[in-house]
C-alpha positions as a LaTeX table, in Angstrom:
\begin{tabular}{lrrr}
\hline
Residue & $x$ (\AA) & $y$ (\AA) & $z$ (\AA) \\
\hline
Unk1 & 174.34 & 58.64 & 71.41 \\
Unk2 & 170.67 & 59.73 & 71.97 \\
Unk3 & 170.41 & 58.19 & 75.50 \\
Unk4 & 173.47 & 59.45 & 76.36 \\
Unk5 & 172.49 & 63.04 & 75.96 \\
Unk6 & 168.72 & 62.41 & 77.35 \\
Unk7 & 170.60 & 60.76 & 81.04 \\
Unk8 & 172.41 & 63.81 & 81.22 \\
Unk9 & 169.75 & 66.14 & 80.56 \\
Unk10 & 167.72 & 64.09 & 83.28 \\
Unk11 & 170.67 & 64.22 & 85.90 \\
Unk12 & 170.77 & 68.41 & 85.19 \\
Unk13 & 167.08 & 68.25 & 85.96 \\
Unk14 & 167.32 & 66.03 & 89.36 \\
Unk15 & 169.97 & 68.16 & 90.78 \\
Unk16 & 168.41 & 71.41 & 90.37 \\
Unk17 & 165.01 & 70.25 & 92.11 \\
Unk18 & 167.42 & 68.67 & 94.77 \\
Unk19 & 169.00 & 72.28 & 95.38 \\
Unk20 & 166.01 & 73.94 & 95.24 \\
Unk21 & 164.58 & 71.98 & 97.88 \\
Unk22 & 167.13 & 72.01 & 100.11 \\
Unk23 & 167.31 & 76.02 & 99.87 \\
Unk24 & 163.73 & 76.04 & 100.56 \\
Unk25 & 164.11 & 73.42 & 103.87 \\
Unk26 & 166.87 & 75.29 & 105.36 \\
Unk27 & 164.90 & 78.76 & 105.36 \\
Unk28 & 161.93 & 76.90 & 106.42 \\
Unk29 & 163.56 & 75.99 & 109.30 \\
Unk30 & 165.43 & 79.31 & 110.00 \\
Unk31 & 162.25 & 80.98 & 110.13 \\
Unk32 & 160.42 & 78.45 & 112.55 \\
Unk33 & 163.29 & 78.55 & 114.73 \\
Unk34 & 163.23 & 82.37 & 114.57 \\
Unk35 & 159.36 & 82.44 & 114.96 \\
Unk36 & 159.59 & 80.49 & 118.47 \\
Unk37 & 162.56 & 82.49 & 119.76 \\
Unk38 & 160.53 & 85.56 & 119.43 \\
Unk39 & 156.71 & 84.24 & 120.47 \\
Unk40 & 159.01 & 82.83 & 123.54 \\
Unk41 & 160.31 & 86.04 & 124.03 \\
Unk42 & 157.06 & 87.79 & 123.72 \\
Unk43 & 155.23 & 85.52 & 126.10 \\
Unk44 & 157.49 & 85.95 & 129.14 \\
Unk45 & 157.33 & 89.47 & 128.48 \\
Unk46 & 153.59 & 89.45 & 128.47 \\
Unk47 & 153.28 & 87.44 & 131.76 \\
Unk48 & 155.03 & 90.28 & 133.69 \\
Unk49 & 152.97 & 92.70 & 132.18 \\
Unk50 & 149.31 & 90.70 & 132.38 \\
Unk51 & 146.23 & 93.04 & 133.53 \\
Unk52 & 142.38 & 92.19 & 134.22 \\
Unk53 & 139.96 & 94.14 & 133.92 \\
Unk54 & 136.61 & 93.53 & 135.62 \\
Unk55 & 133.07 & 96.15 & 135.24 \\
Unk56 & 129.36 & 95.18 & 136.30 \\
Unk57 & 127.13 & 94.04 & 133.57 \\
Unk58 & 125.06 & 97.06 & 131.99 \\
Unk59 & 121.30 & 97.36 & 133.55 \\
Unk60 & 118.98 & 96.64 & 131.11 \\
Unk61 & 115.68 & 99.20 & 131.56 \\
Unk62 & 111.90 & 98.82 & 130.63 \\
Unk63 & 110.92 & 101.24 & 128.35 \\
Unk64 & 113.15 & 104.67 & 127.07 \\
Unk65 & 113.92 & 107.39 & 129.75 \\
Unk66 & 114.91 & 110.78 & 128.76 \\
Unk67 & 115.85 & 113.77 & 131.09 \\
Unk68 & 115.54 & 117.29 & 130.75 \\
Unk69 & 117.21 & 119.78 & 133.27 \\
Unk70 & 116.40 & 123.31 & 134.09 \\
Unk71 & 118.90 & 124.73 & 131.41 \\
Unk72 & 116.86 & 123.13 & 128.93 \\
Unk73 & 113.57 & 124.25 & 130.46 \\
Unk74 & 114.95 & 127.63 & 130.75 \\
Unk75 & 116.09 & 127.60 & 127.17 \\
Unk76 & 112.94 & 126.20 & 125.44 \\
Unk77 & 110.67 & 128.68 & 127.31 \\
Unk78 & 109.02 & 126.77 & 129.41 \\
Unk79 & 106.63 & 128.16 & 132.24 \\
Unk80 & 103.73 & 126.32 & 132.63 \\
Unk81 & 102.68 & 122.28 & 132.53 \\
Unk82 & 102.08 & 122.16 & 128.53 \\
Unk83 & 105.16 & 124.28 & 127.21 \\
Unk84 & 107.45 & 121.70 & 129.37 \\
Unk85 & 106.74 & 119.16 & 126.13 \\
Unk86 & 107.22 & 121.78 & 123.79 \\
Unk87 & 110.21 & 120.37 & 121.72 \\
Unk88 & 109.78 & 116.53 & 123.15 \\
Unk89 & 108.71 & 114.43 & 120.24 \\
Unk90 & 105.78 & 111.98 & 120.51 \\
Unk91 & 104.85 & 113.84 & 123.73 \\
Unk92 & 102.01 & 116.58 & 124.12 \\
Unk93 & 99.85 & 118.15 & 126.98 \\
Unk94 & 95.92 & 117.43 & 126.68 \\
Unk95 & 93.86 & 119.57 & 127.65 \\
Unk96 & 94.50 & 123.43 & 127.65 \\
Unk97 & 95.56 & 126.28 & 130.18 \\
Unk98 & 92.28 & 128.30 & 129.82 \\
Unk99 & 89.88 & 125.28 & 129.52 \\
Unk100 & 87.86 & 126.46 & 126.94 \\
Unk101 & 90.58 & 125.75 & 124.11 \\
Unk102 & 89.65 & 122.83 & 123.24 \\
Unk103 & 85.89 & 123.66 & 122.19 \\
Unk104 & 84.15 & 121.54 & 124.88 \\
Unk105 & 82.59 & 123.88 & 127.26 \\
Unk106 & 82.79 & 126.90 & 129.24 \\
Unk107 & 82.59 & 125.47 & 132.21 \\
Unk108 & 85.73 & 123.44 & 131.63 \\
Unk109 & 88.57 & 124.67 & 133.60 \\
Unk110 & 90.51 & 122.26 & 135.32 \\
Unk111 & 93.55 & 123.35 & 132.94 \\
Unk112 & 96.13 & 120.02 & 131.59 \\
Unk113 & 94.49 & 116.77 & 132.63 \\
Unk114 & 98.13 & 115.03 & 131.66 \\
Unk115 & 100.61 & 113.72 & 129.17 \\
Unk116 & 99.68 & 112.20 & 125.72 \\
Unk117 & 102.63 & 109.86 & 125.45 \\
Unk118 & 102.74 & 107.86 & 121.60 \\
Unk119 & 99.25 & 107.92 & 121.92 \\
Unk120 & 98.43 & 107.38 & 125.06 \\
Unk121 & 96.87 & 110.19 & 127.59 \\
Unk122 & 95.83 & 112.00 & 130.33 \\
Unk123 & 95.58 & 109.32 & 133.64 \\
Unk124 & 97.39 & 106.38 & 131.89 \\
Unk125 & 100.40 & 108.68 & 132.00 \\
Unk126 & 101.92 & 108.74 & 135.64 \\
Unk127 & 102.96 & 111.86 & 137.32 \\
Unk128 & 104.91 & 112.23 & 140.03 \\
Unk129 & 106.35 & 114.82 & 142.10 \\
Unk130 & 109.79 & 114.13 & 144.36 \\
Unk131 & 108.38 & 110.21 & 144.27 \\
Unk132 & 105.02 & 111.57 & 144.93 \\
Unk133 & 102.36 & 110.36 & 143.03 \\
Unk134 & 100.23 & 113.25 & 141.85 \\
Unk135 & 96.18 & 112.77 & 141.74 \\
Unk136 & 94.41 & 111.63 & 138.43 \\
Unk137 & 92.22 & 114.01 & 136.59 \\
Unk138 & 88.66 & 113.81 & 138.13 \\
Unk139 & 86.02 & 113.47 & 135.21 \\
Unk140 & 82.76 & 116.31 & 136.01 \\
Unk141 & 79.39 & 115.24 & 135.56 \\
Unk142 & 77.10 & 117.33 & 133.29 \\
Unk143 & 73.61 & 117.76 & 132.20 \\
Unk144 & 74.32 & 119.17 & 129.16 \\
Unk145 & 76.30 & 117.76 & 126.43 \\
Unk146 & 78.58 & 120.86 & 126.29 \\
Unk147 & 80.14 & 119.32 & 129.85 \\
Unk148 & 80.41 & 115.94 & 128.77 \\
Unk149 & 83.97 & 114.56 & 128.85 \\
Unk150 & 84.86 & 117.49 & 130.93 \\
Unk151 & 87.20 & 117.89 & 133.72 \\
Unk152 & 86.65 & 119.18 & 136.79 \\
Unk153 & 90.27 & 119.17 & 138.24 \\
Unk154 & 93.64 & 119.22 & 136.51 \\
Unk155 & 96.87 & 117.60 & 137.16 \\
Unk156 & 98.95 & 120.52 & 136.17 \\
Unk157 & 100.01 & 121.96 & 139.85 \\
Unk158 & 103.42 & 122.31 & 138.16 \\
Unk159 & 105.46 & 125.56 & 138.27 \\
Unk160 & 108.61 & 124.62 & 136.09 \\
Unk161 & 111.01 & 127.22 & 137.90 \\
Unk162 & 110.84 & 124.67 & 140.91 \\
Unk163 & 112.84 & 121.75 & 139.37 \\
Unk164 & 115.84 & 121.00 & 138.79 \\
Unk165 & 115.01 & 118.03 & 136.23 \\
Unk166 & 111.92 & 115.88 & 134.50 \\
Unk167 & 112.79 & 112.30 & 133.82 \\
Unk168 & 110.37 & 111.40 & 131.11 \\
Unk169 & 110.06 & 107.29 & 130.56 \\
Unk170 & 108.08 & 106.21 & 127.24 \\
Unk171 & 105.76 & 103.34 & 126.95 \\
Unk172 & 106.46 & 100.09 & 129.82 \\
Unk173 & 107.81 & 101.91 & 133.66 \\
Unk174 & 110.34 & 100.34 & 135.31 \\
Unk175 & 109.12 & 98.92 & 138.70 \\
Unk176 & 111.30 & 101.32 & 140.44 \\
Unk177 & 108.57 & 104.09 & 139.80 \\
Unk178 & 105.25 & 103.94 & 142.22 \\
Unk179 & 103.07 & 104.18 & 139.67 \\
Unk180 & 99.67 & 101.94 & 137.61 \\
Unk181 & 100.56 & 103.46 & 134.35 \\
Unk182 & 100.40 & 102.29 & 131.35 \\
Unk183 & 101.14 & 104.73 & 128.66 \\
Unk184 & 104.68 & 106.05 & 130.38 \\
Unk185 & 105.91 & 108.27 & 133.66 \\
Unk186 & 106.96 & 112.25 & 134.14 \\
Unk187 & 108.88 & 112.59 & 137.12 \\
Unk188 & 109.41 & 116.17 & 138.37 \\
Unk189 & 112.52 & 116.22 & 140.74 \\
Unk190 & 113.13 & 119.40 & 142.94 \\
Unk191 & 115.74 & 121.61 & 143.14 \\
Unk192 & 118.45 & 120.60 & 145.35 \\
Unk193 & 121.09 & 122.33 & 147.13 \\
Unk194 & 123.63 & 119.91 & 145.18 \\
Unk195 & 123.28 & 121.50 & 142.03 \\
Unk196 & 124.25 & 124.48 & 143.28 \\
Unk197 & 126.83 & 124.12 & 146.12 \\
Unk198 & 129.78 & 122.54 & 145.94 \\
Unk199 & 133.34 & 122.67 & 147.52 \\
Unk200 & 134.95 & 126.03 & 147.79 \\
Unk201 & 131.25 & 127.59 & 147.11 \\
Unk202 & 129.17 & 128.01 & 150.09 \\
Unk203 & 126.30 & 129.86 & 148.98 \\
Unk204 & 124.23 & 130.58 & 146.05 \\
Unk205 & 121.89 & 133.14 & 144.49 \\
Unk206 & 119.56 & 133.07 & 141.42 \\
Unk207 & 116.80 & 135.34 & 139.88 \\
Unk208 & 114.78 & 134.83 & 136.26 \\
Unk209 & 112.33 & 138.03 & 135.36 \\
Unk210 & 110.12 & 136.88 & 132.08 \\
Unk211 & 107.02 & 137.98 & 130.15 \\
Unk212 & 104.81 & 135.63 & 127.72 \\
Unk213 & 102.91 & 137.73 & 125.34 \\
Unk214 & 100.20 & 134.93 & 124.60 \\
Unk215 & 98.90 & 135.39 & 127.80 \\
Unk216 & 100.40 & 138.86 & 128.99 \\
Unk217 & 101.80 & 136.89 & 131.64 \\
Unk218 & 104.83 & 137.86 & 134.24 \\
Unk219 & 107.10 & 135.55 & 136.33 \\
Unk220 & 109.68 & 136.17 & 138.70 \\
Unk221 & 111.69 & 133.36 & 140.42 \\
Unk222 & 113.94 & 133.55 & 143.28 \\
Unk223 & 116.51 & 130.74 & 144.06 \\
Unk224 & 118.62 & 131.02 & 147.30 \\
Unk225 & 121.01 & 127.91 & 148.83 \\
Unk226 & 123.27 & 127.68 & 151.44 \\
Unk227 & 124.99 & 125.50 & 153.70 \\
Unk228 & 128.58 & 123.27 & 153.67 \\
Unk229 & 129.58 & 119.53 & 153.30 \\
Unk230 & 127.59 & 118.55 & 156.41 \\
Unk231 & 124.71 & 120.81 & 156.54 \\
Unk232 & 122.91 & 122.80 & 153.59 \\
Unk233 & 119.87 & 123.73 & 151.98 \\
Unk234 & 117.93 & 125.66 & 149.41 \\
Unk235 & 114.62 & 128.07 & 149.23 \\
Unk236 & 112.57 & 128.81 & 145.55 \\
Unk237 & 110.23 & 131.07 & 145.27 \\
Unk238 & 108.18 & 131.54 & 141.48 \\
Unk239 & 105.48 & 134.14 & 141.33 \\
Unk240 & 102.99 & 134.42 & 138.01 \\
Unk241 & 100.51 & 136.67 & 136.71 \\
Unk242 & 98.74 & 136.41 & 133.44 \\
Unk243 & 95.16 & 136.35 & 131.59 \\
Unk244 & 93.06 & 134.89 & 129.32 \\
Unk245 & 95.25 & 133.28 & 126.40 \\
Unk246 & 94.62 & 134.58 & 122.98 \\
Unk247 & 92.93 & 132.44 & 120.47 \\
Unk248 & 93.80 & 134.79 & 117.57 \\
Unk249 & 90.13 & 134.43 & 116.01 \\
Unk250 & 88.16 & 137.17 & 114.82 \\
Unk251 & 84.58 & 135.89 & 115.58 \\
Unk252 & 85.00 & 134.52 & 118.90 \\
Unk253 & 87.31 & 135.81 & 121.68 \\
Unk254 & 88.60 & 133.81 & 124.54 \\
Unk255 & 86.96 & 134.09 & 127.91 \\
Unk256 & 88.47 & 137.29 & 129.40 \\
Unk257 & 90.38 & 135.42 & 132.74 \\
Unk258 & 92.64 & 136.56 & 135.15 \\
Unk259 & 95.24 & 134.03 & 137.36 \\
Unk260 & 97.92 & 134.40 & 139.50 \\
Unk261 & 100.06 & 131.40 & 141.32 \\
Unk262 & 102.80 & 130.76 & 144.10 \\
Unk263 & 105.17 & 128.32 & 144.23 \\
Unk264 & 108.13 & 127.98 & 146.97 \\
Unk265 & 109.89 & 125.24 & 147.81 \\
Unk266 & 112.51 & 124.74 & 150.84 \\
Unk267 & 114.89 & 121.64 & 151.27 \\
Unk268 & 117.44 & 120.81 & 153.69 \\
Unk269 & 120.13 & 118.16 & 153.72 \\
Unk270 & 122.13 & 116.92 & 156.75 \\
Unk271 & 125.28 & 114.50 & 156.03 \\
Unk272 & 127.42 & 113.68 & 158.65 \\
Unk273 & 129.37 & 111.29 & 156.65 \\
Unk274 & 129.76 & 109.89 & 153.23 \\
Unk275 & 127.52 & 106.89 & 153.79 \\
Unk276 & 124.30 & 108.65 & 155.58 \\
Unk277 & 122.35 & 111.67 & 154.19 \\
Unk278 & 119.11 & 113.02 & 155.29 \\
Unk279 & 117.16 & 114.94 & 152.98 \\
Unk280 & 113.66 & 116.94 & 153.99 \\
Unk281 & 111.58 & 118.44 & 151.19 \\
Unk282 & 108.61 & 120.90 & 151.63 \\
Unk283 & 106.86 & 122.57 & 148.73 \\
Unk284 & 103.93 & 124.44 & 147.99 \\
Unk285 & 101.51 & 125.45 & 145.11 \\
Unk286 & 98.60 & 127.62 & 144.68 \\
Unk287 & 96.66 & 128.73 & 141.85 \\
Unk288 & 93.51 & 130.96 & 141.79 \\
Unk289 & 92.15 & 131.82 & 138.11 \\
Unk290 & 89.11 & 134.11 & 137.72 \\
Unk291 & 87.17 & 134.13 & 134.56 \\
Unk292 & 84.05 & 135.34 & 133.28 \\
Unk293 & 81.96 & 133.37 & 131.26 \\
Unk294 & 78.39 & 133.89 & 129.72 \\
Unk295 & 75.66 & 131.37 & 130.37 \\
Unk296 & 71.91 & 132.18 & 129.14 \\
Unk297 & 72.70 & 135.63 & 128.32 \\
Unk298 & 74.03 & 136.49 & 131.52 \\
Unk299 & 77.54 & 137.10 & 132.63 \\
Unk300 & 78.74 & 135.04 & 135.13 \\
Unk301 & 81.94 & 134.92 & 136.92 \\
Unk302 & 83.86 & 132.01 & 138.00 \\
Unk303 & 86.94 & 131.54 & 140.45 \\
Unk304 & 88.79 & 128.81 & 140.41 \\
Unk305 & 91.53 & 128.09 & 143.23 \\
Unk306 & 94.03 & 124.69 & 143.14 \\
Unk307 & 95.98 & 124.09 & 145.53 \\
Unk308 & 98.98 & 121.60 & 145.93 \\
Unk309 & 101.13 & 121.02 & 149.24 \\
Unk310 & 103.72 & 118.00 & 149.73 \\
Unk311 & 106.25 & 116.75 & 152.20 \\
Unk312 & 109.05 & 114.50 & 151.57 \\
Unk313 & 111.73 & 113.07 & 153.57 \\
Unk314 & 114.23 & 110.17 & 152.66 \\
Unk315 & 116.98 & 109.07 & 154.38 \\
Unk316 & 120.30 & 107.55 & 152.65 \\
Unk317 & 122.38 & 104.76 & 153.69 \\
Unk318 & 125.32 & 104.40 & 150.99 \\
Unk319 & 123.67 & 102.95 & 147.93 \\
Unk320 & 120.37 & 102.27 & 149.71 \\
Unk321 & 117.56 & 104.70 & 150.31 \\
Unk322 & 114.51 & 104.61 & 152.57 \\
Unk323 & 111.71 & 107.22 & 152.13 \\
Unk324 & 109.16 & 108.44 & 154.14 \\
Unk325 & 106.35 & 110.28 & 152.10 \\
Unk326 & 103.43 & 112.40 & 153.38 \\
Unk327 & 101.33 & 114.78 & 151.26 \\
\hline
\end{tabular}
């Protein structure tokens, strides 16, 4: 009677794994045969549909590059060499607009001898003007040790008003840059009669009044461009007046001083088609700075002139460019 009840029990068992399994098989198989249908589907829909996509590989670049336009130049204030780096971190001018600034000597008035770029200065920073390599600051030999590490001439022949942006690169140049620095490259690019014209506008006018209290200095800039698609071009003009700037001490004053500069620029650009452009560049900058100094109890006065004059001419073939420099 006992194994009676315990087959029975055992054959209950048997048959309800048997179903189970069979249940489970069956939508197994449904769903496989459902799963192909649709990836079968899917694929000869995607076939008719396929797309490539093909892009040029990203330039990699030596070094960090950074560009500020004249917007930004108008908006941060800037009007001389030194206030350009104003708000650029890790970047400062060296030397100083009135010479004696920096506590060295009287006599010292060649004005910015450069960029200090993360730690590195004055002729291991390139500048360049248009592509044009500007001269290093020349060192001044001295009798005295108030002249030592002096500088007799500047690199700051730089009227901001005149460009239309500064490409700043940070430590290692790219070899695309004519330049032996080491510390970094400031490339001033002119004004063009691109940024200004375009189709539907055929001529442009501009005009900036401003007055710097830190040197009682004036400026007023004129920007004029004209032209169409084939044939256009541009004129700047920047004059400034100041003095002597204020060192804010009450023992010893500044050197009274009194400068004036010039600055005009004219460009012209000639495109007969979309594959050729000529492009001629003229500008010119002039700086005379009077100051009066005392030296053994005697008042002297000293005039100062710089003077900076550059050509430019480049000729574009599609995406290749030839230039043909002359300073």
């Amino acid at each position: 009677m006992y194994n009676s009840t315990q087959s029975t029990a055992w054959f209950k068992k048997s048959l309800l794994v048997t179903s189970l399994l069979t249940a489970i098989y069956q939508t197994s198989a449904g769903a496989a045969d459902t799963t192909a249908k649709t990836t079968s589907s899917a694929s000869t829909d995607d076939s008719s549909e396929r797309m490539t996509v093909t892009a040029p590989a990203p330039l990699l670049k030596a070094g960090s590059e950074h560009s500020i336009g004249a917007q930004e130049l108008q908006d941060k204030g800037a009007n001389d060499f030194g206030s350009i780096m104003r708000y650029e971190p890790l970047i400062s001018a060296t030397g100083a607009s009135g010479g004696s600034g920096n506590g060295k000597s009287g006599f010292d008035r060649g004005g910015y001898t450069g960029y200090n770029i993360r730690g590195m200065e004055s002729n291991r920073v390139g500048i360049d003007v248009d592509g044009i390599a500007q001269p290093n600051a020349t060192g001044r030999s001295y009798a005295s040790r108030a002249g030592l590490n002096t500088f007799g001439m500047g690199r700051d022949y730089i009227d901001p008003y005149m460009y239309g942006s500064i490409d700043i690169q940070s430590g290692a140049t790219s070899t695309e840059t004519a330049n032996s620095a080491i510390g970094g490259n400031v490339s001033f690019r002119p004004k063009s009669a691109d940024d200004y014209l375009h189709p539907g506008k055929t001529s442009a006018f501009g005009y900036r009044s401003g007055y710097d209290s830190s040197d009682r200095s004036w400026h007023n800039g004129v920007t004029v461009a004209g032209g169409d698609e084939t044939l256009r071009g541009i004129f700047v003009y920047s004059r400034r007046d100041g003095q002597e700037t204020e060192n804010n001490s009450g023992t010893v004053d500044s050197y009274p001083a009194n400068w004036h500069s010039n600055a005009f620029m004219a460009s012209g650009i000639w495109q007969p088609n979309d594959e050729h452009k000529f492009t001629s560049t003229f500008d010119y900058y002039h700086k005379t700075n009077h100051t009066h100094y005392d030296c053994q109890h005697k008042a002297l006065l000293s005039s100062q002139h710089n003077s900076h004059a550059s050509c430019t001419l480049s000729l574009h073939f599609a995406q290749h460019r030839t230039a043909i420099l002359c300073w």
